[in-house]
Each structure stands twice: as structure tokens, then as C-alpha cells.
Short mmCIF file of C-alpha atoms in Angstrom, two decimals:
data_model
loop_
_atom_site.label_atom_id
_atom_site.label_comp_id
_atom_site.label_asym_id
_atom_site.label_seq_id
_atom_site.Cartn_x
_atom_site.Cartn_y
_atom_site.Cartn_z
CA MET T 1 -9.20 -29.90 -1.77
CA MET T 2 -7.33 -29.03 1.39
CA PRO T 3 -8.92 -30.12 4.69
CA SER T 4 -9.87 -27.31 7.06
CA PRO T 5 -8.26 -26.82 10.46
CA ALA T 6 -11.76 -27.50 12.03
CA GLU T 7 -11.99 -30.88 10.30
CA LEU T 8 -8.55 -31.92 11.46
CA SER T 9 -9.45 -30.81 15.06
CA TYR T 10 -12.66 -32.80 14.89
CA PHE T 11 -10.68 -35.89 13.67
CA MET T 12 -8.29 -35.60 16.51
CA GLU T 13 -11.12 -35.60 19.04
CA VAL T 14 -12.59 -38.69 17.40
CA ALA T 15 -9.16 -40.47 17.28
CA THR T 16 -8.87 -39.79 21.01
CA ALA T 17 -12.48 -40.77 22.04
CA LEU T 18 -12.92 -43.53 19.44
CA ASN T 19 -16.61 -42.76 19.65
CA LEU T 20 -18.44 -40.41 17.33
CA SER T 21 -21.26 -39.55 19.89
CA ARG T 22 -18.76 -38.83 22.69
CA ALA T 23 -16.46 -36.83 20.46
CA ALA T 24 -19.43 -34.75 19.16
CA GLU T 25 -20.50 -34.10 22.75
CA ARG T 26 -17.02 -32.91 23.74
CA ILE T 27 -16.72 -30.63 20.73
CA GLY T 28 -20.19 -29.20 21.13
CA ILE T 29 -21.66 -30.20 17.73
CA SER T 30 -24.25 -32.82 16.68
CA GLN T 31 -23.21 -36.28 15.60
CA PRO T 32 -24.47 -35.88 12.06
CA THR T 33 -22.44 -32.66 11.75
CA LEU T 34 -19.36 -34.44 12.96
CA SER T 35 -19.94 -37.46 10.73
CA LEU T 36 -20.21 -35.12 7.67
CA ALA T 37 -16.96 -33.39 8.65
CA ILE T 38 -15.07 -36.70 8.90
CA GLN T 39 -16.57 -37.76 5.56
CA ARG T 40 -15.28 -34.58 3.96
CA LEU T 41 -11.84 -35.21 5.48
CA GLU T 42 -11.82 -38.72 4.12
CA HIS T 43 -12.81 -37.33 0.66
CA SER T 44 -10.02 -34.76 0.80
CA ILE T 45 -7.35 -37.41 1.70
CA GLY T 46 -8.83 -39.98 -0.57
CA VAL T 47 -8.94 -43.02 1.76
CA PRO T 48 -11.10 -44.13 4.73
CA LEU T 49 -9.80 -42.97 8.14
CA LEU T 50 -12.20 -44.83 10.45
CA ILE T 51 -13.55 -48.34 10.79
CA ARG T 52 -17.09 -47.91 12.13
CA SER T 53 -18.80 -50.47 14.32
CA LYS T 54 -21.69 -50.59 16.89
CA ARG T 55 -19.16 -50.28 19.73
CA GLY T 56 -17.39 -47.13 18.23
CA VAL T 57 -14.67 -46.53 15.71
CA THR T 58 -11.11 -47.63 15.21
CA LEU T 59 -8.41 -45.93 13.09
CA THR T 60 -7.41 -47.39 9.73
CA GLN T 61 -3.74 -47.38 8.91
CA ALA T 62 -4.16 -44.06 7.02
CA GLY T 63 -6.05 -42.80 10.12
CA LYS T 64 -3.19 -43.72 12.40
CA GLN T 65 -0.75 -41.89 10.20
CA LEU T 66 -2.98 -38.76 10.04
CA HIS T 67 -3.34 -38.87 13.83
CA LEU T 68 0.33 -39.13 14.24
CA HIS T 69 1.02 -35.96 12.16
CA THR T 70 -2.11 -33.86 12.69
CA LYS T 71 -1.05 -32.40 16.02
CA GLY T 72 2.05 -30.83 14.36
CA LEU T 73 -0.10 -29.57 11.47
CA LEU T 74 -2.47 -27.93 13.87
CA GLN T 75 0.37 -26.37 15.92
CA SER T 76 1.78 -24.99 12.60
CA TRP T 77 -1.62 -23.60 11.70
CA ASP T 78 -1.99 -21.94 15.08
CA SER T 79 1.41 -20.39 14.65
CA VAL T 80 0.61 -19.13 11.16
CA ARG T 81 -2.75 -17.90 12.26
CA GLY T 82 -1.24 -16.08 15.27
CA ARG T 83 1.20 -14.24 12.98
CA ALA T 84 -1.61 -13.28 10.64
CA LEU T 85 -3.59 -11.88 13.51
CA ALA T 86 -0.56 -10.11 14.87
CA SER T 87 -0.02 -8.41 11.62
CA THR T 88 -3.54 -6.90 11.91
CA HIS T 89 -3.63 -6.06 15.58
CA GLU T 90 0.02 -5.22 16.33
CA ILE T 91 2.46 -2.82 14.86
CA GLN T 92 4.69 -5.34 13.01
CA GLY T 93 5.24 -6.98 9.63
CA SER T 94 6.51 -5.96 6.26
CA PHE T 95 4.70 -3.17 4.26
CA THR T 96 5.38 -1.56 0.86
CA ILE T 97 4.79 2.18 0.57
CA GLY T 98 4.59 3.63 -2.95
CA CYS T 99 4.99 7.30 -4.08
CA HIS T 100 6.61 9.49 -6.65
CA ALA T 101 10.33 9.98 -6.03
CA SER T 102 9.88 13.70 -5.66
CA VAL T 103 7.08 13.35 -3.07
CA ALA T 104 9.37 10.89 -1.24
CA LEU T 105 12.18 13.37 -1.01
CA TYR T 106 10.24 16.03 0.82
CA SER T 107 7.97 13.76 2.94
CA LEU T 108 9.69 10.50 3.86
CA PRO T 109 12.55 12.02 5.87
CA GLY T 110 10.02 13.76 8.07
CA VAL T 111 7.96 10.55 8.68
CA MET T 112 10.24 7.53 8.73
CA SER T 113 12.76 8.41 11.41
CA ASP T 114 10.39 8.42 14.23
CA LEU T 115 8.18 5.72 12.80
CA LEU T 116 11.04 3.26 12.53
CA GLU T 117 12.53 4.22 15.84
CA GLU T 118 9.30 3.67 17.74
CA ASN T 119 8.20 0.49 15.92
CA PRO T 120 11.18 -1.93 15.77
CA LYS T 121 9.08 -4.77 14.32
CA LEU T 122 7.92 -2.73 11.33
CA GLU T 123 9.69 -3.39 7.95
CA ILE T 124 9.19 -0.85 5.20
CA ARG T 125 9.98 -1.20 1.49
CA PHE T 126 9.58 1.75 -0.86
CA VAL T 127 8.45 1.79 -4.52
CA HIS T 128 8.65 4.94 -6.61
CA ASP T 129 6.68 5.62 -9.75
CA LEU T 130 3.96 7.91 -11.18
CA SER T 131 0.98 8.40 -8.93
CA ARG T 132 -1.45 6.78 -11.31
CA LYS T 133 0.73 3.63 -11.47
CA ILE T 134 1.14 3.61 -7.67
CA GLU T 135 -2.65 3.75 -7.39
CA GLU T 136 -3.01 0.82 -9.84
CA ARG T 137 -0.61 -1.30 -7.81
CA VAL T 138 -2.49 -0.54 -4.57
CA VAL T 139 -5.67 -1.76 -6.20
CA GLN T 140 -3.87 -4.84 -7.37
CA THR T 141 -2.55 -5.45 -3.77
CA GLU T 142 1.10 -5.14 -4.87
CA ILE T 143 1.55 -1.99 -2.68
CA ASP T 144 0.00 -1.60 0.79
CA VAL T 145 0.09 2.19 1.12
CA GLY T 146 0.27 4.86 -1.54
CA LEU T 147 1.13 8.42 -1.19
CA VAL T 148 -0.40 9.83 -4.42
CA VAL T 149 -1.20 13.09 -6.18
CA ASN T 150 -4.72 13.58 -7.43
CA PRO T 151 -5.98 9.98 -6.83
CA MET T 152 -8.89 8.62 -8.74
CA ARG T 153 -11.75 7.37 -6.55
CA HIS T 154 -11.99 3.60 -6.59
CA PRO T 155 -14.54 1.43 -4.63
CA ASP T 156 -11.71 -0.85 -3.33
CA LEU T 157 -9.78 2.17 -1.92
CA ILE T 158 -9.83 4.38 1.11
CA VAL T 159 -8.60 7.84 0.21
CA ARG T 160 -7.37 10.07 2.95
CA PRO T 161 -6.56 13.61 1.81
CA LEU T 162 -3.48 14.97 3.45
CA THR T 163 -2.63 18.34 1.90
CA THR T 164 -2.66 20.38 -1.31
CA ASP T 165 0.08 21.65 -3.55
CA GLU T 166 0.34 24.07 -6.43
CA VAL T 167 2.30 23.32 -9.59
CA THR T 168 3.48 26.48 -11.44
CA PHE T 169 6.36 28.22 -13.05
CA TRP T 170 9.72 28.65 -11.24
CA VAL T 171 12.98 30.33 -12.14
CA GLY T 172 16.48 30.17 -10.66
CA LYS T 173 18.98 32.99 -10.05
CA GLY T 174 20.18 34.86 -13.06
CA ASN T 175 18.85 37.14 -15.86
CA ARG T 176 19.39 34.92 -18.97
CA THR T 177 17.11 35.19 -22.01
CA THR T 178 16.08 31.59 -21.45
CA GLN T 179 14.75 32.57 -17.97
CA ASP T 180 12.49 35.46 -19.11
CA PHE T 181 9.07 35.04 -20.63
CA LYS T 182 9.22 38.57 -21.93
CA SER T 183 12.44 37.94 -23.92
CA GLY T 184 10.72 35.77 -26.51
CA GLY T 185 13.56 33.25 -26.09
CA ALA T 186 12.40 31.53 -22.89
CA VAL T 187 13.07 27.81 -22.39
CA LEU T 188 10.54 25.73 -20.54
CA ILE T 189 11.75 22.70 -18.61
CA CYS T 190 9.09 20.21 -17.74
CA ASP T 191 7.69 16.71 -18.14
CA PRO T 192 5.15 17.21 -20.93
CA ASP T 193 3.58 13.85 -20.24
CA LEU T 194 2.21 15.01 -16.92
CA LEU T 195 -1.33 16.29 -16.71
CA GLN T 196 -0.27 19.25 -14.64
CA ALA T 197 2.28 20.32 -17.32
CA GLN T 198 -0.18 19.81 -20.14
CA SER T 199 -2.79 21.98 -18.37
CA LEU T 200 -0.31 24.81 -17.60
CA LEU T 201 1.01 24.86 -21.11
CA LYS T 202 -2.56 25.31 -22.39
CA LYS T 203 -3.15 28.12 -19.91
CA LEU T 204 -0.02 29.80 -20.93
CA LYS T 205 -0.92 29.65 -24.54
CA LYS T 206 -4.35 31.14 -23.86
CA SER T 207 -2.79 33.99 -21.90
CA GLY T 208 -0.65 34.89 -24.85
CA VAL T 209 2.68 34.15 -23.23
CA ARG T 210 5.23 32.85 -25.75
CA TYR T 211 8.34 30.75 -25.24
CA GLN T 212 10.89 29.50 -27.69
CA ARG T 213 11.22 25.75 -26.88
CA ILE T 214 10.70 23.02 -24.29
CA VAL T 215 13.41 20.88 -22.65
CA SER T 216 11.64 17.71 -21.41
CA SER T 217 12.66 15.45 -18.57
CA SER T 218 10.70 12.68 -16.79
CA SER T 219 12.48 13.53 -13.53
CA LEU T 220 11.32 16.44 -11.36
CA GLU T 221 14.66 16.38 -9.67
CA VAL T 222 16.41 16.96 -13.00
CA ILE T 223 13.91 19.67 -13.87
CA THR T 224 14.55 21.41 -10.53
CA GLU T 225 18.29 21.25 -10.92
CA LEU T 226 18.27 22.63 -14.47
CA THR T 227 15.90 25.40 -13.43
CA ALA T 228 18.15 26.31 -10.43
CA SER T 229 21.18 26.32 -12.76
CA GLY T 230 19.57 29.02 -14.90
CA ALA T 231 18.84 26.85 -17.89
CA GLY T 232 15.25 27.99 -18.15
CA ILE T 233 11.84 28.22 -16.57
CA GLY T 234 10.69 25.02 -14.75
CA ILE T 235 7.19 23.64 -14.17
CA ILE T 236 7.67 22.40 -10.72
CA PRO T 237 5.25 21.48 -7.76
CA GLY T 238 5.58 24.06 -5.02
CA ARG T 239 6.54 21.56 -2.31
CA VAL T 240 9.30 20.20 -4.52
CA ALA T 241 10.60 23.77 -5.12
CA GLU T 242 10.44 24.65 -1.50
CA ALA T 243 12.32 21.57 -0.52
CA ALA T 244 15.09 22.74 -2.83
CA SER T 245 14.96 26.33 -1.40
CA ILE T 246 18.71 26.37 -0.88
CA LYS T 247 18.98 26.44 -4.64
CA GLY T 248 17.30 29.82 -4.75
CA LEU T 249 14.26 29.05 -6.84
CA GLN T 250 11.72 31.86 -7.20
CA ARG T 251 7.99 31.46 -8.05
CA ILE T 252 7.06 33.58 -11.07
CA LYS T 253 4.35 35.98 -10.09
CA ASN T 254 0.88 35.82 -11.77
CA ALA T 255 1.90 32.65 -13.70
CA PRO T 256 -0.82 30.00 -14.25
CA VAL T 257 -1.30 27.46 -11.43
CA PHE T 258 -2.45 23.85 -11.29
CA SER T 259 -3.82 22.66 -7.85
CA ASP T 260 -2.85 19.18 -6.66
CA GLU T 261 -4.37 17.04 -3.86
CA ILE T 262 -2.00 14.79 -2.07
CA SER T 263 -3.58 11.83 -0.45
CA LEU T 264 -2.83 8.59 1.35
CA ILE T 265 -4.55 5.46 -0.15
CA TYR T 266 -4.91 1.87 0.88
CA ARG T 267 -7.31 -1.02 0.29
CA VAL T 268 -10.63 -0.98 2.13
CA GLU T 269 -9.97 -4.40 3.78
CA ASN T 270 -6.82 -2.92 5.41
CA ARG T 271 -8.69 -0.21 7.36
CA GLY T 272 -8.34 -2.31 10.49
CA VAL T 273 -4.59 -3.21 10.12
CA LYS T 274 -2.93 -1.34 12.92
CA SER T 275 0.39 -0.90 11.14
CA ILE T 276 -1.20 0.72 8.17
CA GLN T 277 -3.22 3.07 10.46
CA VAL T 278 -0.06 4.04 12.28
CA ILE T 279 1.70 4.74 8.92
CA ALA T 280 -1.29 6.83 7.77
CA ASP T 281 -1.36 8.84 11.12
CA ARG T 282 2.30 9.60 10.80
CA PHE T 283 1.80 11.07 7.33
CA ARG T 284 -1.19 13.02 8.51
CA LYS T 285 0.70 14.49 11.40
CA PHE T 286 3.70 15.39 9.19
CA PHE T 287 1.56 17.35 6.76
CA GLY T 288 -0.47 18.80 9.56
CA ASP T 289 2.62 20.06 11.22
CA LEU T 290 3.65 21.65 7.95
CA GLY T 291 0.43 23.59 8.11
CA ASN T 292 -0.99 21.77 5.05
#
């Protein structure tokens, strides 16, 4: 068992005073409490540290060695403790932000430039994955802040809704058969593993719209590029499509829609960490400026 900083501090006072009563008075605790603390310290180290007598105490050889090195240990502890406190109360330290790569492309450039410029002691690492996996890793403390789509509520997480989005059907320039639902030869380009795509495909079937085949990709960037090239009709989040507006994507009118909620998440115990609050406020301002 590791000795506590308090026990080491008590021992230093005893080693200086060489009297338990006087040391207890200086520390501001009772002598029995101090004696128990020293006994716990001796138990942790495994050898006696004091020779007790009616006139006071003297240090054993082990006690002398501990006294010699404890000051450095306590200074190291104060330094570590100071850095830990600073990471909570100051804007500094290393933090991992997780989000889907497509969400990163349209949000991070608008957030990071000012954040990093104004906070030179802040170090950021990005991890990109599906939102549900990002959320799992925030719960597991592997990621500090998650920017996720449709988060599940979890007792260990704070969820701060930022904005909404609509996933629907988009098409690029051109008039190919593969780009027209009415042709009977339309090609859908999507990630069929996504909940949004699954829901939209069901809605499409119920509405009686037919398509010839599906081209699947796990990358929204690839789906967007293929759609823009005229390869077919893409199932794309609106914000992703709008970020690629230079590619000339057009939303298909009256097509089924799936509504998304984009939120920032972090663990409950980090609600008081100033750096995380600054990061959260930056994202909130960015989406607020976009008009949600």
C-alpha cells in the first residue's frame, strides 16, 4: 500500500520535532491520530521508523533514510498535484476529440483555428469513427469530448445538443438514368449499415419508389463524390452535402427525410474542467453562428 502525502507530511513534522505531542500540536491534530498515521506509514514501508521513549522519539536507520528523501517526494507530489489542478482550472493540457470524419470536415475548420490561436497551452488530438463508437469510447474515458450524431443517453455522460441535420436523397449534375428515380434504373449510393440509410430505404419502399441497385460505401466522402460525379443518387446528410456545394449537389424534392441531432458529449466528472468547457462553448458558438 502506498503511503499518502498526508502521512509523509506528518512524518516530516515528527522527524523535525522528535516529539509526538509537539508535532501533533504543530499539525493541528490529536496525538492518537498522529500515532495511528505513523503506524500506517510504518506498515506501508514494512519497518519501524521511530524509536519511542518517555523523552520523545528518535529515528531508526530506515526513518533517517525516509526523512532524507521525503522532502523530494513531497515536492514532486506538489508539482504533480499542481499540474492536475491546472488541467481542471486552466485552459491547458492534452485532450482527445472524437467525431465522424464527415462531421469533422464541416465543423472542425470553423472551430479549431481560433481555439488553438487563443489557447497556446491546449493540445488536441482527433479520433474519427462512427458516432456510436465515439460515444462508447467517451464512456470508457478513452476520448474526452465527442461530437456525435443521435447520442444515446447514458448516466455517465453530459449531452449538449448543438444542432440538427436532415439526411435525405441528393443528386449531382446530369440526366443519366442512374440519377432518376422515375427511370426505373436508378442507382442508390449509400452506407446501408447506417441507421439513417436503413430508415430511408424502408420509407422509399413504402412510398412505392423503385431503384435498380445499391452501390455501398462506408465513407460519406466517397458517397458524396460519386453522387456529384453523376454515378447515382446519394443518401447524404444535409450538412455534408452543403459543405460540398461547389460540387453542385441538389436535394431531391419530396424525398423521404431522416432527422439527426448533433450533440457534444463528455463525462459528468469533466463538467468542471475549464478546457472542456471552452471546447464545448466553441462548438456551440460555431453551430449557433450557422443558424443551427
